[in-house]
Short mmCIF file of C-alpha atoms in Angstrom, two decimals:
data_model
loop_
_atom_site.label_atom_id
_atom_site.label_comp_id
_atom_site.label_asym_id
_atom_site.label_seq_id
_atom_site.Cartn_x
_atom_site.Cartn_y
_atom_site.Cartn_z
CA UNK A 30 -24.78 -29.02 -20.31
CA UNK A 31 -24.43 -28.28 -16.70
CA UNK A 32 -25.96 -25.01 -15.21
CA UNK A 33 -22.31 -24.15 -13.98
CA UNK A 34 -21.51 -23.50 -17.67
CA UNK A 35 -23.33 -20.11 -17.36
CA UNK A 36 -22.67 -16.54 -16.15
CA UNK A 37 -24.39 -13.87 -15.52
CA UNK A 38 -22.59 -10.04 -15.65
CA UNK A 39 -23.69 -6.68 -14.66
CA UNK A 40 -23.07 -3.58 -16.13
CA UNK A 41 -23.27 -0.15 -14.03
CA UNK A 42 -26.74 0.85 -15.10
CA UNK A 43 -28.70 -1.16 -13.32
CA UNK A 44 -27.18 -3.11 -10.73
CA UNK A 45 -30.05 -3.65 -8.62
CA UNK A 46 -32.11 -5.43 -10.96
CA UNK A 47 -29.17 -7.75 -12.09
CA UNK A 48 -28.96 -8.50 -8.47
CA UNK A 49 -32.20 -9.40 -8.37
CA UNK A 50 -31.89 -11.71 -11.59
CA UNK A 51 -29.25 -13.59 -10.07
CA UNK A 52 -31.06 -14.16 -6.78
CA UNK A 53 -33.67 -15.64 -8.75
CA UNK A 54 -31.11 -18.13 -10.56
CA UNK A 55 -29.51 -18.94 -7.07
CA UNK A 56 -26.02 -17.80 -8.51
CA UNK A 57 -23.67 -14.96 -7.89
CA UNK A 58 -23.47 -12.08 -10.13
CA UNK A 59 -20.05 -12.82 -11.92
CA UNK A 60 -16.62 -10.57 -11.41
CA UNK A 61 -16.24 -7.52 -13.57
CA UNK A 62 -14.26 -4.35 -13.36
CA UNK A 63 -15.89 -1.31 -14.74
CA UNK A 64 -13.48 2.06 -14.29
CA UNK A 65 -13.81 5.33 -16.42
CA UNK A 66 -10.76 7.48 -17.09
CA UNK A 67 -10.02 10.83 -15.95
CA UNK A 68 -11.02 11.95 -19.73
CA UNK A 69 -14.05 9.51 -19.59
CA UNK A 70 -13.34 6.77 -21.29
CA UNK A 71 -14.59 3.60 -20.17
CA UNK A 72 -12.75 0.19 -19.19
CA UNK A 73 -13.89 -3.49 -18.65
CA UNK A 74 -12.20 -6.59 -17.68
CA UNK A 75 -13.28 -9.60 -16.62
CA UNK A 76 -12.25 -10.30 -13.16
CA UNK A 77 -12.83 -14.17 -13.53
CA UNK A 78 -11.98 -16.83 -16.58
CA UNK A 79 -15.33 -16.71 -19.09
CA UNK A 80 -13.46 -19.05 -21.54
CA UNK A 81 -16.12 -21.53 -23.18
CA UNK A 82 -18.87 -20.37 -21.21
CA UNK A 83 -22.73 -18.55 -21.96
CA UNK A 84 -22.29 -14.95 -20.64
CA UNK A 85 -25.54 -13.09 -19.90
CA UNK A 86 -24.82 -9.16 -19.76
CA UNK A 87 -27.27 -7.25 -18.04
CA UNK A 88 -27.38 -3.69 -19.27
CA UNK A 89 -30.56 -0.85 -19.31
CA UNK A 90 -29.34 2.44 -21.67
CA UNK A 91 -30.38 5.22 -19.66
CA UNK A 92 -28.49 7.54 -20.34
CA UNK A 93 -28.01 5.77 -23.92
CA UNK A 94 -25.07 7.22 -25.00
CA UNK A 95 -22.92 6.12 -21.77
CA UNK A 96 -24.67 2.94 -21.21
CA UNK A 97 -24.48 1.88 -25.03
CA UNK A 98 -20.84 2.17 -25.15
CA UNK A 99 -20.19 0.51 -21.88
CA UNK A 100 -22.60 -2.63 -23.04
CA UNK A 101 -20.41 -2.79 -26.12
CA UNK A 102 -17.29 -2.48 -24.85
CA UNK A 103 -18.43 -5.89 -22.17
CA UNK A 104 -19.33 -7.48 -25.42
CA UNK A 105 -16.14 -6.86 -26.86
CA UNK A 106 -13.74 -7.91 -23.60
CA UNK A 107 -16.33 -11.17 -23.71
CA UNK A 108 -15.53 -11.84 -27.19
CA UNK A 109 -12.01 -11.32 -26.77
CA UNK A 110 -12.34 -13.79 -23.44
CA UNK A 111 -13.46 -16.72 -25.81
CA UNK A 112 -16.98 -16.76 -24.48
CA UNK A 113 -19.03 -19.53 -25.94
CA UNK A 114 -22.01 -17.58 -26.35
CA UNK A 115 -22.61 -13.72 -25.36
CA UNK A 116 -26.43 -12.84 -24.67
CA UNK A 117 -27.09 -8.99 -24.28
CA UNK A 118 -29.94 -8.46 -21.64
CA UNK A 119 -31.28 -5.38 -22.29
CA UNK A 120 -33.86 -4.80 -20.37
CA UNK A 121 -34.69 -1.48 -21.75
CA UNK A 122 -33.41 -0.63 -25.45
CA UNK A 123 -33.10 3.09 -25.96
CA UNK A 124 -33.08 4.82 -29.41
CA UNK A 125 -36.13 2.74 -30.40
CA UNK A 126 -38.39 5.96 -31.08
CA UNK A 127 -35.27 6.74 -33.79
CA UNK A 128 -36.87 3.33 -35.51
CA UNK A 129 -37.62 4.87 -39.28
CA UNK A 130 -36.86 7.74 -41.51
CA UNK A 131 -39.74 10.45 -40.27
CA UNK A 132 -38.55 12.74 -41.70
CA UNK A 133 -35.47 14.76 -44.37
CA UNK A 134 -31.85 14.25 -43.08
CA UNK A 135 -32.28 12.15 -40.19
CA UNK A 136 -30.97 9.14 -39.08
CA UNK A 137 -32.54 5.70 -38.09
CA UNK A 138 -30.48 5.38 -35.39
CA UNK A 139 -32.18 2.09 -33.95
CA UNK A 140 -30.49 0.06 -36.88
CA UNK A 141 -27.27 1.98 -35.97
CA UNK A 142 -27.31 0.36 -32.45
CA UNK A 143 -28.32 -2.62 -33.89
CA UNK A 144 -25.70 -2.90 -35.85
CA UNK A 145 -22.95 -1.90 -33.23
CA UNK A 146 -24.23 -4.79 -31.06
CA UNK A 147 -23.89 -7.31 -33.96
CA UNK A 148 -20.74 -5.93 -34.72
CA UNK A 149 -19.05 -5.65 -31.14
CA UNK A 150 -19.94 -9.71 -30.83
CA UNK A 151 -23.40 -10.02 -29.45
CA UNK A 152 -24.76 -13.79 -30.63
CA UNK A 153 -28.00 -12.56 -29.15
CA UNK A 154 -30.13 -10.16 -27.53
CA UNK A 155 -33.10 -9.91 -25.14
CA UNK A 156 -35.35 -7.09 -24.08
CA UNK A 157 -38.87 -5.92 -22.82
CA UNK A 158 -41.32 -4.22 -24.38
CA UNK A 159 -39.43 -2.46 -26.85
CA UNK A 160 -41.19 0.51 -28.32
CA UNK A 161 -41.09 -0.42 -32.11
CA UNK A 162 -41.49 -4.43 -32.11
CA UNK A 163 -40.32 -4.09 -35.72
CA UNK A 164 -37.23 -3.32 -34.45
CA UNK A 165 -36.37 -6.96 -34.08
CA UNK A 166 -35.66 -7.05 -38.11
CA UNK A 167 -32.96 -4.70 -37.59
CA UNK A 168 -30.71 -7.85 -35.76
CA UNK A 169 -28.90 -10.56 -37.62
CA UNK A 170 -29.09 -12.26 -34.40
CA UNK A 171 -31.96 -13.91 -32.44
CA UNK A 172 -34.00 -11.59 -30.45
CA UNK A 173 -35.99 -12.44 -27.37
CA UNK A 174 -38.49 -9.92 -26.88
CA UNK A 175 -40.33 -10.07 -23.85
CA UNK A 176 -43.59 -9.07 -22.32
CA UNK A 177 -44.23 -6.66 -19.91
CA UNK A 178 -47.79 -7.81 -19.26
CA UNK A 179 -46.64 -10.77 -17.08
CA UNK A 180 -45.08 -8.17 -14.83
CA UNK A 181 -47.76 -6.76 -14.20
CA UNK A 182 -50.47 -10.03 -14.34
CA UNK A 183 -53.26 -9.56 -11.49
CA UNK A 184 -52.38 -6.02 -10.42
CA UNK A 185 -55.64 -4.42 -11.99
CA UNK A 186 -58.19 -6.69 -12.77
CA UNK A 187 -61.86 -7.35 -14.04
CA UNK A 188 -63.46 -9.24 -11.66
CA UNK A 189 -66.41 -6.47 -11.56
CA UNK A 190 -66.69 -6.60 -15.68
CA UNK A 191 -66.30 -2.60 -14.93
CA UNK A 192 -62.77 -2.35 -16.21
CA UNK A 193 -61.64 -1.45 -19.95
CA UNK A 194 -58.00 -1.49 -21.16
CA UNK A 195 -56.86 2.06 -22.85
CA UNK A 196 -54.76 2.18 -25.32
CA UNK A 197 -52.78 5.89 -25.45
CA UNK A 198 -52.49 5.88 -29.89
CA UNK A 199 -53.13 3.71 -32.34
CA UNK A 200 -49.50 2.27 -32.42
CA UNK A 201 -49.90 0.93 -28.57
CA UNK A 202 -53.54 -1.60 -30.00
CA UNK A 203 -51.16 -4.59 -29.86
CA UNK A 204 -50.05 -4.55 -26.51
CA UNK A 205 -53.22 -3.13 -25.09
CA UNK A 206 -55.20 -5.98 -26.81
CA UNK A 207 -52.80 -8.59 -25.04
CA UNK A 208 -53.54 -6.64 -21.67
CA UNK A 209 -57.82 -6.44 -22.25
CA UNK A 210 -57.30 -10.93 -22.97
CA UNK A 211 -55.57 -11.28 -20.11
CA UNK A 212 -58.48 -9.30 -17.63
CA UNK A 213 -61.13 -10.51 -20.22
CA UNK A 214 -62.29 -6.63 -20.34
CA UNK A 215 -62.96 -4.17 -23.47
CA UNK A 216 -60.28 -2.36 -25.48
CA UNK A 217 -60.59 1.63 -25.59
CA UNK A 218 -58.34 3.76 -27.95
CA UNK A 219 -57.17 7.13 -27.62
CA UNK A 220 -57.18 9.13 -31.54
CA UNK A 221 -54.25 11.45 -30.52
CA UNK A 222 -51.62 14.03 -32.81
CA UNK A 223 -48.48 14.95 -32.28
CA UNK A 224 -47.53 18.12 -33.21
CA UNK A 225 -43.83 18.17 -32.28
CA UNK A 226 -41.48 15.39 -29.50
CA UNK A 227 -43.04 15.07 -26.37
CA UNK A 228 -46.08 16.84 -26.80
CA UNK A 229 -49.71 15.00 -28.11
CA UNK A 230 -52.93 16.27 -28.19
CA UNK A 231 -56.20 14.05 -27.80
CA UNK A 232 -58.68 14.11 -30.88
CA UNK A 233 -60.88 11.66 -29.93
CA UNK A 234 -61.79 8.45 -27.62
CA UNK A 235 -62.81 4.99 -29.54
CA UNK A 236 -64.78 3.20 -26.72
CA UNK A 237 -66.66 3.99 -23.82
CA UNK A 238 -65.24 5.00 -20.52
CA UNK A 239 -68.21 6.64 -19.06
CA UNK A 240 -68.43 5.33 -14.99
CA UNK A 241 -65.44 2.71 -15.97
CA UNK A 242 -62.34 1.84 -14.23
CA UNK A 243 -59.69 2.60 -16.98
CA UNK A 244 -56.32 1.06 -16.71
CA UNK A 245 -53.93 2.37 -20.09
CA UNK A 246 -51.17 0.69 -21.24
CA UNK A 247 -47.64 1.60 -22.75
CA UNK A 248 -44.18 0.47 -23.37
CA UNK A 249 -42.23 3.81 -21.66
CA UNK A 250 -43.43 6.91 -19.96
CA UNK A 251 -40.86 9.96 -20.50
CA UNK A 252 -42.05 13.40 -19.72
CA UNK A 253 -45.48 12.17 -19.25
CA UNK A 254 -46.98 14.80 -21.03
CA UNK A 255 -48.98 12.51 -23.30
CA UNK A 256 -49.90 10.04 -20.09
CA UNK A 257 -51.68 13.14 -18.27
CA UNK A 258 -53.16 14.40 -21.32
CA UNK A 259 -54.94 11.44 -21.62
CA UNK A 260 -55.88 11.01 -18.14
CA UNK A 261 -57.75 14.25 -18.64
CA UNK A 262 -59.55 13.20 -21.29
CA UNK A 263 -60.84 9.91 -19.72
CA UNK A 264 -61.83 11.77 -16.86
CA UNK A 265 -63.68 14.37 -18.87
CA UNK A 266 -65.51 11.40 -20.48
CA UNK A 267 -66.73 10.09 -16.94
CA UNK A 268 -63.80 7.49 -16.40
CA UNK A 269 -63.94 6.36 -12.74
CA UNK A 270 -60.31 5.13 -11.31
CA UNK A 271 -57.52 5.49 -13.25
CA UNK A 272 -54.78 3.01 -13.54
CA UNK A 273 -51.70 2.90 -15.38
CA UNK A 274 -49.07 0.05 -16.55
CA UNK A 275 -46.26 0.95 -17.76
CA UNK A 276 -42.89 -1.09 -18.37
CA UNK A 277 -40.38 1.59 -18.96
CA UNK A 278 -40.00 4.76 -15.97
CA UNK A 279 -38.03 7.11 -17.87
CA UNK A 280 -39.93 9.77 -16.03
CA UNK A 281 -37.69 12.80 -17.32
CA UNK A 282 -38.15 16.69 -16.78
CA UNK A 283 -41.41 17.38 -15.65
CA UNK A 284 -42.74 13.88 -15.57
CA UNK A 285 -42.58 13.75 -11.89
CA UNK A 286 -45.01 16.42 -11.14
CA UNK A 287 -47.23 16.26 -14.18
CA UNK A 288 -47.91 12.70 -12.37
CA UNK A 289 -48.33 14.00 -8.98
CA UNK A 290 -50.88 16.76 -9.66
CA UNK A 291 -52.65 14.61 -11.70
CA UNK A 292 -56.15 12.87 -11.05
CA UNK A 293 -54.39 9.15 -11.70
CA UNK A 294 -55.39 6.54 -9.13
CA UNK A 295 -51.97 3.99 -9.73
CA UNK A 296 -49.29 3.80 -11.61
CA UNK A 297 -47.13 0.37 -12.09
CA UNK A 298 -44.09 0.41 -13.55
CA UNK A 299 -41.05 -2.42 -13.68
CA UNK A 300 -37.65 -1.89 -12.64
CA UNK A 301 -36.02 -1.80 -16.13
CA UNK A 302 -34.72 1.70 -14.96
CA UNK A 303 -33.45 2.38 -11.97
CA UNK A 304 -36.63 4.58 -10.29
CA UNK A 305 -36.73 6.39 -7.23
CA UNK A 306 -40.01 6.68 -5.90
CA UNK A 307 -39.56 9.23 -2.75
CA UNK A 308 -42.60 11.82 -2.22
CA UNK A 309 -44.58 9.48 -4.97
CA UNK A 310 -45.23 6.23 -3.07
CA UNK A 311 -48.65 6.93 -3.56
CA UNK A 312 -48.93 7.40 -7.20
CA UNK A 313 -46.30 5.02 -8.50
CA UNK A 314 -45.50 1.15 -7.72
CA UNK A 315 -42.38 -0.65 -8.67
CA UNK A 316 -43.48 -4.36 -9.69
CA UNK A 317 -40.20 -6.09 -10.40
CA UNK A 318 -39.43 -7.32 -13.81
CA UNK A 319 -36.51 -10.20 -12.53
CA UNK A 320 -38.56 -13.33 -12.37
CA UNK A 321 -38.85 -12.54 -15.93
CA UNK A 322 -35.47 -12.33 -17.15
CA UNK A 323 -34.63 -14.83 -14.97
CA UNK A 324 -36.57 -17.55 -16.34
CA UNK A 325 -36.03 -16.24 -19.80
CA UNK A 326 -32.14 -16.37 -18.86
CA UNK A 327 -32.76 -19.84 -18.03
CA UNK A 328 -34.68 -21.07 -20.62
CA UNK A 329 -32.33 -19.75 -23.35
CA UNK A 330 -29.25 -21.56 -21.56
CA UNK A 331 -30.88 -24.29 -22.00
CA UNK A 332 -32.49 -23.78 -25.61
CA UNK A 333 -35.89 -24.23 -24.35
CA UNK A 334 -38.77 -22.20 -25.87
CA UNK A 335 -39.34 -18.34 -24.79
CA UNK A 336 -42.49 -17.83 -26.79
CA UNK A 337 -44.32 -20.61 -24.56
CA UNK A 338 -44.34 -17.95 -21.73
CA UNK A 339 -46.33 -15.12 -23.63
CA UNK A 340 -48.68 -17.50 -25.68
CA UNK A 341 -51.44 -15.14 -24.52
CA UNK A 342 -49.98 -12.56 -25.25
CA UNK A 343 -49.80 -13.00 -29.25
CA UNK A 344 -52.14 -10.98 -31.36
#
């Protein structure tokens, strides 16, 4: 195979990343015409011949609903275009929260999406940092799920042996462990409950913080009413300079402020969403996530191994 044989699409969520991605691969982002209707409905075509190629579609969901349908619908025109192969680059999946049955008469809607995707044509799909890793198991496809902690590789380290890695709940120990190998520093956990969405109250701390520079950990950030919470906490423990890395910016409602007023030192994020950081240079850094893709983009193209990037990363 030639490198020629590839192509790499962009849908209207987030252009600037897939702009980035392509710089990075020394190629063009392909031609594709995305219109909506007066009544909304949403319309792809191709704008070049895709016949017996790899597409790559590059496609965040926020807002899901929108996004979603627009990423299927490319999927679909791709199908329909004889692509070879159609790879949906995802860089962040939404509905992954919706990943089990919590409770009576709801729906898992992560397997729902999953099974769109399959259905609309997808042969695979790649992401970062998804919020339920379990998720994978709802595909019929291959799955390339990436790791957000080589985004963020030498921002905060732990050259001082001062630094511990905080995990926000018990569900985040994974990815905070992967973070703590890679600085060679403790792991901390924060006990928290949830009473109702977007709302979590601190119980207790596992680990000591006391005079420590804390840096936590997390897949997304929404209204960052959890993130603050816990930044409270640390402090009220005797936690020195608090850092945060976190992959996914959804920053929604009050999120903004919350992070503004609060007594966080730095807070990295990726470019999976589209983030605008006016009035909070100070408190929030956008590290981009494209090298990433890119060489993941690359490496599946040319069916070498993924997993060989994020070897430290396991366990």
């Amino acid at each position: 195979m030639v490198l020629s044989e590839y192509k790499i699409f962009s849908g209207s969520s987030n252009l600037p990343l897939a702009e980035k991605i392509s710089k990075k691969l020394g190629r063009p982002l392909g031609n594709i015409e995305l219109k909506k209707f007066c009544d909304g409905e949403i319309w792809v075509k191709y704008g070049e011949n895709i016949r017996g190629n790899d597409v790559f579609l590059i496609q965040s969901t926020p807002p899901p609903a929108e996004n979603l349908m627009e990423l299927l619908i490319m999927i679909d025109a791709a199908k329909r275009a004889s692509a070879k192969r159609i790879t949906a680059v995802i860089p962040y999946f939404g509905y992954a929260r919706q990943d089990r049955k919590d409770q009576p008469r709801v729906a898992i809607t992560a397997k729902l999406i999953a099974n769109l995707i399959t259905v609309a044509g997808a042969d695979r799909v790649m992401t970062m940092d998804l919020h339920a890793a379990q998720l994978q198991g709802f595909f019929d496809i291959p799955f390339d799920h990436l790791y957000g902690s080589t985004v963020f590789s030498g921002l905060v380290t732990n050259k001082d042996g001062n630094t511990v890695v905080v995990s926000p709940d018990v569900g985040g120990i994974k990815m905070a462990r992967s973070y703590a190998k890679r600085i060679h520093a403790d792991l901390v956990v924060i006990d928290k409950r949830r009473p109702h969405q977007n709302l979590a109250e601190v119980v207790n701390i596992i680990g000591d913080v006391e005079n420590k520079n804390v840096l936590i950990v997390d897949d997304l950030i929404d209204t960052a009413g959890t993130f603050v919470g816990a930044i409270q906490a640390l402090k009220d423990k005797g936690a020195k300079n608090i850092f945060g890395a976190i992959t996914h910016p959804l920053l929604s409602g009050p999120a903004i402020e919350r992070i503004k007023e609060s007594q966080l030192t730095k807070l990295y994020v990726t470019d999976s969403i589209p983030l605008n950081t006016v009035g909070i240079e100070d408190k929030v850094s956008v590290v981009s996530a494209s090298s990433l893709f890119a060489e993941a983009i690359k490496r599946t193209f040319n069916n070498k191994s993924i997993s060989s990037l994020f070897e430290i990363d396991k366990g």
